[in-house]
C-alpha positions as CSV (number, residue, x, y, z in Angstrom):
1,X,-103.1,-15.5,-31.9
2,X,-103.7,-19.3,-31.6
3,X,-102.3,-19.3,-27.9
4,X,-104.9,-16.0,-26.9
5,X,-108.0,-18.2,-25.4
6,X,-106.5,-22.2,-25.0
7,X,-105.5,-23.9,-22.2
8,X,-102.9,-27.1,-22.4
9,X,-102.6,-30.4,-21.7
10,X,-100.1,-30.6,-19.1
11,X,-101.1,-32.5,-15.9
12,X,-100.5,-36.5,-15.6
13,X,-102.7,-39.5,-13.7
14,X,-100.1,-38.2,-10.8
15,X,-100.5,-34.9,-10.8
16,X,-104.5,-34.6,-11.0
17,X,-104.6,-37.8,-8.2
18,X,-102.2,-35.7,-6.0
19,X,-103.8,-32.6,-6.5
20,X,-107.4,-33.7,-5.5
21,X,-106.1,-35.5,-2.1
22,X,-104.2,-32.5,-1.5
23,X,-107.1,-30.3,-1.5
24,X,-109.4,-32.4,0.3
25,X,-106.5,-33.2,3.0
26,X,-106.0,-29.8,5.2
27,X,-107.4,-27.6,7.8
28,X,-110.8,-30.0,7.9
29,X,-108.3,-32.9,9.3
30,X,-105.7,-31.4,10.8
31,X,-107.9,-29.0,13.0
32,X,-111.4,-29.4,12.5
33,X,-111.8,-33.0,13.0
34,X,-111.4,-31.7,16.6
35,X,-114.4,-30.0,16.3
36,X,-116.3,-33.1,14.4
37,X,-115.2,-35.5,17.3
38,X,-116.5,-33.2,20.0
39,X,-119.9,-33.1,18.3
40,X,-120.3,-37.0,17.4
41,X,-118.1,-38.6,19.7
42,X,-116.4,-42.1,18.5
43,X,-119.5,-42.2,15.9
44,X,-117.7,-39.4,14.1
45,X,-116.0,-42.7,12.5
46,X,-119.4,-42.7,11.0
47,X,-120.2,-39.7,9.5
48,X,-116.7,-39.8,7.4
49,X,-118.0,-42.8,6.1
50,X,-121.4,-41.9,5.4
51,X,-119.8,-38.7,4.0
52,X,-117.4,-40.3,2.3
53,X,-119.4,-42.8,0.4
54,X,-121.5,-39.7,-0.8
55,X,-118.6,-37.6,-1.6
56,X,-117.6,-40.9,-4.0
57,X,-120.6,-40.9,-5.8
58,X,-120.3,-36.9,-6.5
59,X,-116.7,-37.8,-8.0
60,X,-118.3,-40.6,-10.4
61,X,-120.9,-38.0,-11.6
62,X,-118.2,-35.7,-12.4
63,X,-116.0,-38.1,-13.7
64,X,-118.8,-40.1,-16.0
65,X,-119.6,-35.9,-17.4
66,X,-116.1,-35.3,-17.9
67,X,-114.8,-38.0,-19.6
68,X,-118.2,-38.2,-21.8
69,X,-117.2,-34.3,-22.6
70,X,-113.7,-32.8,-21.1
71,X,-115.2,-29.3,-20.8
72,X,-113.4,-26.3,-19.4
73,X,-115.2,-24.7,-16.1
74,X,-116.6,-28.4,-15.8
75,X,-119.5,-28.4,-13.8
76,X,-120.7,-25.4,-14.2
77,X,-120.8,-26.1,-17.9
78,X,-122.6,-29.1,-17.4
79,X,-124.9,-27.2,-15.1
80,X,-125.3,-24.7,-18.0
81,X,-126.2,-27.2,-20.7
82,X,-128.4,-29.6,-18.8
83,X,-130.2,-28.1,-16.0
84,X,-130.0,-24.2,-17.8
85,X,-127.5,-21.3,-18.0
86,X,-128.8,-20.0,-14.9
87,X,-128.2,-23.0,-13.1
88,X,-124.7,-23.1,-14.6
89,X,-124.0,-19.5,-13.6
90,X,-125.1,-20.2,-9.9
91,X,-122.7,-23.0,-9.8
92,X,-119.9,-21.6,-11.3
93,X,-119.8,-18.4,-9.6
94,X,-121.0,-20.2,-6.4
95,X,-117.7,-22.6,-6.4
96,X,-115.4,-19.8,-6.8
97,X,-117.3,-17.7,-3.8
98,X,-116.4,-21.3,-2.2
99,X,-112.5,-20.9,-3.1
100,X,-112.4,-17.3,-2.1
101,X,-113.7,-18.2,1.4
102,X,-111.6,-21.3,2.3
103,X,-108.4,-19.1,0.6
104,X,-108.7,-16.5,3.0
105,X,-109.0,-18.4,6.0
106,X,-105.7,-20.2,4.4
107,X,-103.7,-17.0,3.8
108,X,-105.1,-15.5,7.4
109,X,-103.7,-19.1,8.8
110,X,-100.3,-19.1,7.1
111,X,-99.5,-16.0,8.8
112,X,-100.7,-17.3,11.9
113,X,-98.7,-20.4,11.8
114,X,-95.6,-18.7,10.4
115,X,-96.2,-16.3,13.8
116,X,-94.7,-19.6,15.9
117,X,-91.8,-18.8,14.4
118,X,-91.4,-15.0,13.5
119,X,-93.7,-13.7,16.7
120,X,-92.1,-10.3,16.1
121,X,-92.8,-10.3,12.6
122,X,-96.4,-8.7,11.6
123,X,-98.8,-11.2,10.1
124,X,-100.1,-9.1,7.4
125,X,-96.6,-9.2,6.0
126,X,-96.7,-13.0,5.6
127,X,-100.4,-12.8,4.1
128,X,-99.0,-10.7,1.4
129,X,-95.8,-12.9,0.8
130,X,-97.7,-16.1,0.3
131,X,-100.4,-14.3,-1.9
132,X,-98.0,-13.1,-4.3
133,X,-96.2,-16.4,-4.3
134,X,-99.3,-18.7,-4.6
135,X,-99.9,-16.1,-7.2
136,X,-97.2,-16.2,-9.1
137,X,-97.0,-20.2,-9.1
138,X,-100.0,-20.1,-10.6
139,X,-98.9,-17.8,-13.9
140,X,-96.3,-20.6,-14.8
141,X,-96.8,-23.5,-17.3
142,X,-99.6,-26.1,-15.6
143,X,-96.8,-28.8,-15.3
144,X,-95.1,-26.7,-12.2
145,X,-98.5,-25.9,-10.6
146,X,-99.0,-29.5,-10.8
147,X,-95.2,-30.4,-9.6
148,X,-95.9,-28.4,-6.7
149,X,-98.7,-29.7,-5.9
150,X,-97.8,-33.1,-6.0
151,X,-94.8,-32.7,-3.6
152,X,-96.9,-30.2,-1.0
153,X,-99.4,-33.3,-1.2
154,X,-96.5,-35.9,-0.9
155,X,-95.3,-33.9,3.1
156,X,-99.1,-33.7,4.2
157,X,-100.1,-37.6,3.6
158,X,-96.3,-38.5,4.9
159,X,-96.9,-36.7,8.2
160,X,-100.8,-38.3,8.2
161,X,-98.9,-41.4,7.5
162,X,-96.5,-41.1,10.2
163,X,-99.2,-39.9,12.7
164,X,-100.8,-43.5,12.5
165,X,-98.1,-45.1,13.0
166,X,-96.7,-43.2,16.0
167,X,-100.4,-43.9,17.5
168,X,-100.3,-47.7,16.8
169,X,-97.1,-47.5,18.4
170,X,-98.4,-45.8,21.3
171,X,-101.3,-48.5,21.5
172,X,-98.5,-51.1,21.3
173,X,-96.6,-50.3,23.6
174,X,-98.4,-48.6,26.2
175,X,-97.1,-44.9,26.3
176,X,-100.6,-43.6,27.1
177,X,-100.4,-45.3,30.1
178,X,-98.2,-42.8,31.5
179,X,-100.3,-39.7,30.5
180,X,-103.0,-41.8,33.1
181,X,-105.5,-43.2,30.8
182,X,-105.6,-46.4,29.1
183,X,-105.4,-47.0,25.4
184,X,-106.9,-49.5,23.4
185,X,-110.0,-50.3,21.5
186,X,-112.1,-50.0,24.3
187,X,-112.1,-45.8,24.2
188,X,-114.1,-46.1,21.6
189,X,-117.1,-47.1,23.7
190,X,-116.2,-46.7,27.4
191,X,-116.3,-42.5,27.7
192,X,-120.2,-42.5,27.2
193,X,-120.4,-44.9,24.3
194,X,-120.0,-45.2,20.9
195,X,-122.5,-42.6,20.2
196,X,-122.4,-40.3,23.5
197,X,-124.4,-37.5,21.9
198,X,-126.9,-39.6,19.8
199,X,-128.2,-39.3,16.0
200,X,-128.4,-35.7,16.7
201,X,-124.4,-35.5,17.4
202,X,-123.6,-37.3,14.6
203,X,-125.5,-35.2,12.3
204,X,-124.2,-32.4,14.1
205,X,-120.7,-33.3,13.2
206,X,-121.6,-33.2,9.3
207,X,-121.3,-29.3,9.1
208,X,-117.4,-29.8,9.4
209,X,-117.2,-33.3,7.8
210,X,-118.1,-32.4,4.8
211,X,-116.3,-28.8,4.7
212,X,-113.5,-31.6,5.3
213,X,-113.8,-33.2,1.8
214,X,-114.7,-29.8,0.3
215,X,-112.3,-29.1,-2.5
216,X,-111.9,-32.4,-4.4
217,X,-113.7,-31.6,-7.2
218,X,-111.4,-30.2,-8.5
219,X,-110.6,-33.0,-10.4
220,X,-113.5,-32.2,-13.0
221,X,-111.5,-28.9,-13.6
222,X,-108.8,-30.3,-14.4
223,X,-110.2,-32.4,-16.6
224,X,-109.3,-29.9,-19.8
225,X,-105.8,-29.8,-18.6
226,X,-105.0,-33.4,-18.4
227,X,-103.1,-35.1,-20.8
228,X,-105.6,-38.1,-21.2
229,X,-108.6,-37.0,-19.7
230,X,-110.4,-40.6,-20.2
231,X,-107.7,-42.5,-18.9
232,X,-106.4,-40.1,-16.3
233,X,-109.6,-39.2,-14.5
234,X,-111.6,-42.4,-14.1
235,X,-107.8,-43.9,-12.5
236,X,-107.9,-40.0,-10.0
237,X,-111.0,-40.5,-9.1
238,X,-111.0,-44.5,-8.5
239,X,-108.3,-44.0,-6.2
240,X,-108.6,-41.1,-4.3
241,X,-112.0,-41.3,-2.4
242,X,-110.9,-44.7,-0.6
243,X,-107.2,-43.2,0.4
244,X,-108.8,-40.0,1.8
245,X,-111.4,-42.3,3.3
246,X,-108.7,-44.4,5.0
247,X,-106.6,-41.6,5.8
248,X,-109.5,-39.7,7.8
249,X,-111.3,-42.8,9.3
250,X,-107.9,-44.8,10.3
251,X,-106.4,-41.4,11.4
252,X,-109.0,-40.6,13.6
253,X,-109.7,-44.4,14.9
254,X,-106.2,-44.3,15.7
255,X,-106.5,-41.2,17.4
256,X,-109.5,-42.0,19.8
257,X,-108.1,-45.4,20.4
258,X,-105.2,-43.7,22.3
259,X,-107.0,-40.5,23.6
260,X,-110.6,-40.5,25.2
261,X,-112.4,-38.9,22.7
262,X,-113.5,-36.0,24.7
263,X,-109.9,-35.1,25.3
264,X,-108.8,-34.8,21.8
265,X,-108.4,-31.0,20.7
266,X,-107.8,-29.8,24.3
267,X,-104.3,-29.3,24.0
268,X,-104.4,-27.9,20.5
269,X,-103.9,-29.8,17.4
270,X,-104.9,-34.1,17.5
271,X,-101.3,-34.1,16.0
272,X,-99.7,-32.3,18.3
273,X,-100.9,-34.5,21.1
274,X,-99.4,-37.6,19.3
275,X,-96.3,-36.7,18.9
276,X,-96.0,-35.0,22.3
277,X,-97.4,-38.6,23.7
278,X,-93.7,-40.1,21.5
279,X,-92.1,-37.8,24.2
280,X,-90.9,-35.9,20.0
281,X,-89.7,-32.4,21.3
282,X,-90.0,-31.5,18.2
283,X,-93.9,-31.5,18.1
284,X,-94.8,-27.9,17.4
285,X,-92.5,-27.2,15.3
286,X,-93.3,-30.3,12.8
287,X,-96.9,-29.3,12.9
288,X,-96.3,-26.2,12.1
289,X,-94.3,-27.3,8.8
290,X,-97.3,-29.7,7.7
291,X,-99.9,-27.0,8.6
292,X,-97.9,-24.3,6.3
293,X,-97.6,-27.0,3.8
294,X,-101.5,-27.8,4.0
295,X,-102.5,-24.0,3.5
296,X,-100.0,-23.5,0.6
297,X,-101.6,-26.4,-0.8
298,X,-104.6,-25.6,-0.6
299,X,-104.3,-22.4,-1.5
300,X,-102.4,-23.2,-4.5
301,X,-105.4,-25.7,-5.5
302,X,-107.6,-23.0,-4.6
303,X,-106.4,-20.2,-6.8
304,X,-106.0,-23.2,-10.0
305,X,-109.9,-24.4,-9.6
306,X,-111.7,-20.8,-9.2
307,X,-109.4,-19.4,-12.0
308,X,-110.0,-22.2,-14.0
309,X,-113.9,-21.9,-13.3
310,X,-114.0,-18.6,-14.9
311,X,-112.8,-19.1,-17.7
312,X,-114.6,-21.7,-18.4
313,X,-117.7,-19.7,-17.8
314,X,-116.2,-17.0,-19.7
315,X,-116.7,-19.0,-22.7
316,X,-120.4,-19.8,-22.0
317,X,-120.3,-15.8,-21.6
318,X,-121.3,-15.7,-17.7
319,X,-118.3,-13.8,-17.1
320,X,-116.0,-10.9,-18.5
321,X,-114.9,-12.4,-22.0
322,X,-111.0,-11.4,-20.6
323,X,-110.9,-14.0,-18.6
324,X,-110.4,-16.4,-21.7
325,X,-106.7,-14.7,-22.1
326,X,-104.6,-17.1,-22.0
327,X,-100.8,-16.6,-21.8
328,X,-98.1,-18.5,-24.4
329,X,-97.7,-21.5,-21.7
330,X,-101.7,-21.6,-21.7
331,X,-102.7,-20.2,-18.7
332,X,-105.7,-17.9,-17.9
333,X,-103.5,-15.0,-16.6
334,X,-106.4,-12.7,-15.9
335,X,-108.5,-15.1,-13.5
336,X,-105.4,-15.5,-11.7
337,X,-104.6,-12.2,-11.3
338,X,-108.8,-11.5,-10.4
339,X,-108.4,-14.3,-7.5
340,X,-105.0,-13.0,-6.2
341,X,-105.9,-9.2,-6.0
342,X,-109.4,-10.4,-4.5
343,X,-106.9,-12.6,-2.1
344,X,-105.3,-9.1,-1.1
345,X,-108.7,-8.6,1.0
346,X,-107.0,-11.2,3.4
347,X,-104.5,-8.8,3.9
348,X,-106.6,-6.2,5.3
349,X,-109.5,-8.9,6.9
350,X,-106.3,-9.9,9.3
351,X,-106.6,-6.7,11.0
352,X,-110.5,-7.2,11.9
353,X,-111.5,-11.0,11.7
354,X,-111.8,-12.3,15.0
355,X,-110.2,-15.6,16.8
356,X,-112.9,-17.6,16.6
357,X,-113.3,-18.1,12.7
358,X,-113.7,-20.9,11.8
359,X,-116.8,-22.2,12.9
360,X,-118.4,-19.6,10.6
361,X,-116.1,-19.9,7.8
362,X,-116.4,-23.4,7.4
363,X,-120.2,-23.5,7.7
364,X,-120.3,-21.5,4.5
365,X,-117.5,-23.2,2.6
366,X,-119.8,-26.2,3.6
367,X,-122.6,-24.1,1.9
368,X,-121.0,-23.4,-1.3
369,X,-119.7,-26.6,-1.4
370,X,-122.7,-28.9,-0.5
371,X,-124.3,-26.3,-3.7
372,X,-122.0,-27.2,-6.1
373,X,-122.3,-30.9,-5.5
374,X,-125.8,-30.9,-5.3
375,X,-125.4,-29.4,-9.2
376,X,-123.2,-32.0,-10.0
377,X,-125.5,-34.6,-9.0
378,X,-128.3,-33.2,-10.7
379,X,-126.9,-32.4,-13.7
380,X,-125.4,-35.8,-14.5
381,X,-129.4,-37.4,-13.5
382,X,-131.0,-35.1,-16.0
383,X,-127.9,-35.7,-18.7
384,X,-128.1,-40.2,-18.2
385,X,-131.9,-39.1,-18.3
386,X,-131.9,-37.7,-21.7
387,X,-129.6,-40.1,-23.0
388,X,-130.9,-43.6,-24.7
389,X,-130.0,-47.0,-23.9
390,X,-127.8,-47.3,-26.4
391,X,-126.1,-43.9,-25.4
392,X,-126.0,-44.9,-22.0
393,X,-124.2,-48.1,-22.8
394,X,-121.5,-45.9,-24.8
395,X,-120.6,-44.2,-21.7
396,X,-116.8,-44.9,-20.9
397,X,-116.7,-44.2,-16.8
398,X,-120.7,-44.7,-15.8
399,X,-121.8,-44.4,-12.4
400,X,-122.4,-46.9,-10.2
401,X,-125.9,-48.6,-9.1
402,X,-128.0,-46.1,-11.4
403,X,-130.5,-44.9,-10.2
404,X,-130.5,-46.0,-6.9
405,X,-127.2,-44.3,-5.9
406,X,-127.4,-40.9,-7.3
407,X,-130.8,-39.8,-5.7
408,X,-129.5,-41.4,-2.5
409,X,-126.8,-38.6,-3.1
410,X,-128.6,-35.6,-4.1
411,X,-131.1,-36.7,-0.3
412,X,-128.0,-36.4,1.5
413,X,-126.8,-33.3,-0.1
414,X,-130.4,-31.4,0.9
415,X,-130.1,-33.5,3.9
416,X,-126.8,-31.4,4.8
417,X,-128.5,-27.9,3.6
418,X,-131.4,-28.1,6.1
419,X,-128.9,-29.3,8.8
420,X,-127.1,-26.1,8.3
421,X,-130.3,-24.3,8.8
422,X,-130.8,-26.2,12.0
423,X,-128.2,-25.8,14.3
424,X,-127.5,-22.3,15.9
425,X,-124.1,-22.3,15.4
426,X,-124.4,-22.8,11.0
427,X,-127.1,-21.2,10.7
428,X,-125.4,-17.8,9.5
429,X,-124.2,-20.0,6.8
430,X,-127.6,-20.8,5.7
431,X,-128.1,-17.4,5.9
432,X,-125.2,-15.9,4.1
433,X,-125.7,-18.7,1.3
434,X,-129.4,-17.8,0.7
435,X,-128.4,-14.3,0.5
436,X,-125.5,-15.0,-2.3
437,X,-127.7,-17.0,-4.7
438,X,-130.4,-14.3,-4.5
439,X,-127.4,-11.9,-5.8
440,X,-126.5,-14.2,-8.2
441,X,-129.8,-14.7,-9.9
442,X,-130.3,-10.7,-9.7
443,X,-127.3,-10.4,-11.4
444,X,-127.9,-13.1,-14.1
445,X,-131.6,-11.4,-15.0
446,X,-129.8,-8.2,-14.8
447,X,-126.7,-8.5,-16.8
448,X,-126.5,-12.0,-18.1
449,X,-129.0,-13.0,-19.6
450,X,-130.0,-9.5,-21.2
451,X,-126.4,-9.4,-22.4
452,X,-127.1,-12.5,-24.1
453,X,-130.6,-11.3,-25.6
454,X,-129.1,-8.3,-26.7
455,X,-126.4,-10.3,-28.4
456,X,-129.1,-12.6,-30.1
């Protein structure tokens, strides 16, 4: 009975490092960046930063909670214990709403992109294979989850890799000259500036920014899996906030430097216009492996975090006690098999969801996502709060600039929540989130916490 409820330590410093840049690396740059340029112009180099430099500070919250206590479910037990099992419920349930919804637009994609290939082939049938593969990846031991991951990551940041270098060629050697526009520097500023669409674009471009760095907390999750937790995640989290930092800002630098940034996206994917510019004929088809590659990925990551989630909040009793089954290799069978029968709804969505997606679906992973941060931030202010001089200088992997840096972070995370309210085309997501965390807190009052005073 000893193997019935615990999870093991199999991920290494590589594994957990790969698996947090693959998650944040995907649809947000290969395809929505498109979007965030179009809204901000060259300034969009901006927002990453900004975003970026925020995102950072959300990772050395987590990571100062997790190595202070390696807690499965991770946040949302962190929520629990220092802002209130309420808050912890909301968080916990709200990240794994956040999974569901960047999962299905994933499985909906594969069988898009796997359509260039197989157009005779129905898409449905592709949604269902990956589903049940992703699915059954994540029953086996941690270490191949984590194997997988690490080489899905290693193609994605390769092609990223190889993208800047094919457009620094292009700069250097003048192949945009032939498309009939000039490439240098200078497109940065001479298509209506640096800032075509003012503050307001930039700010604008936010929405998908930060749906772009969306998923890399999952290093905090994986912080009960790892094999030393307080050497493994302050060296993940040191290092992958400045790679996916260089690899979105250079990327895109690169990319506007070649192309006047109000061409970008027009004839599809940024990376498809690189390569075609190399005169690769090849193009499609090499996206089309990298995309597949990003939405197994992130799938994969996906399914790990949410399942994870649970049952961690299993054992603070916010969800079905089942979900702390655990299988001889350690893995929480049930959640998996919750999020991959839940992931079947793709199946049938792929018969009704429209073209135009992913606007809409990104403005509520942004939600979600924004939400969960904003609770990790908050719950590491109230714990450093509590906590003594002495206690504080005990702490292993402490923030940085404390105070000052933290509430600078949880401003920019409401910052982000009213801008999604603001502008027309996120505002559903405003809407849908407001909705959810009313449920939730029904739910908690209803079930919950009377479950819990019942058990008292």
């Amino acid at each position: 009975m000893q193997n019935t409820s615990q999870l093991k330590r199999g991920l290494s410093v590589r594994h957990i490092r790969f698996m947090a840049l693959g998650s944040a690396i995907g649809t947000g740059l290969f395809y929505g960046s498109a979007a965030a340029i179009q809204a901000a112009g060259p300034a969009v180099l901006l927002a990453y930063a900004i975003g970026g430099a925020a995102v950072f500070m959300v990772m050395r919250a987590l990571g100062e909670m997790a190595v202070n206590n390696p807690a499965p479910g991770s946040f949302s037990h962190y929520a629990s214990h220092y802002l209130g099992p309420l808050a912890g419920f909301l968080t916990g349930w709200t990240y794994v709403f956040e999974m569901l919804v960047v999962c299905l637009a994933d499985v909906t994609a594969f069988g898009l992109y796997m359509g260039l290939w197989f157009p005779h082939v129905e898409q449905w049938i592709w949604v269902l294979g990956i589903v049940f593969f992703i699915g059954a990846i994540n029953l086996c031991n941690v270490k191949v989850f984590g194997e997988m991951e690490f080489w899905l990551s290693i193609i994605k940041v390769a092609a990223i890799i190889a993208m800047i270098i094919g457009g620094l060629a292009i700069m250097m050697f003048g192949f945009g000259q032939e498309a009939g526009h000039a490439t240098g520097i200078s497109n940065l500023w001479e298509h209506g500036g640096f800032m075509p669409n003012g503050v307001a674009g930039v700010i604008a471009s936010f929405t998908v920014v930060m749906f772009a760095f969306g998923g890399i907390e999952v290093i905090g999750i994986t912080a009960s899996e790892a094999r030393n937790p307080i050497l493994s995640i302050p060296r993940a989290i040191n290092a992958v906030p400045l790679r996916i930092l260089l690899f979105y800002v250079l990327t895109l630098f690169v990319l506007m430097c070649i192309y006047p940034w109000n061409q970008v996206g027009q004839n599809g994917s940024p990376f498809v216009q690189i390569f075609s510019s190399l005169k690769f004929d090849y193009a499609a088809n090499v996206l089309n492996i990298v995309v597949i590659t990003a939405a197994i990925s992130a799938i994969n990551s996906d399914i790990f975090g949410a399942g994870r989630m649970m049952y961690g909040m299993a054992q603070d009793k916010q969800a079905p006690h089942s979900f702390t089954k655990v299988t001889q290799n350690g893995v929480p069978w049930i959640t998996v098999l919750a999020m991959t029968a839940i992931l079947l709804i793709g199946v049938a969505l792929n018969y009704w969801l429209p073209g135009k997606v992913f606007a809409i679906i990104a403005s509520i992973a942004t939600f979600a996502t924004v939400w969960v941060w904003l609770m990790i931030l908050l719950s590491q202010y109230i714990m450093r709060r509590k906590m003594s001089e002495e206690e504080a200088k005990q702490l292993k992997f402490p923030v940085p600039l404390w105070p000052i840096a933290p509430i600078l972070a949880i401003a920019f995370m409401a910052f982000i929540i009213i801008v999604l309210g603001y502008f027309p085309d996120t505002r559903v997501a405003l809407y849908v989130g407001v909705v959810w965390i009313a449920l939730l807190t029904a739910s908690y009052y209803l079930w919950v916490k009377k479950g819990m005073t019942i058990e008292k």
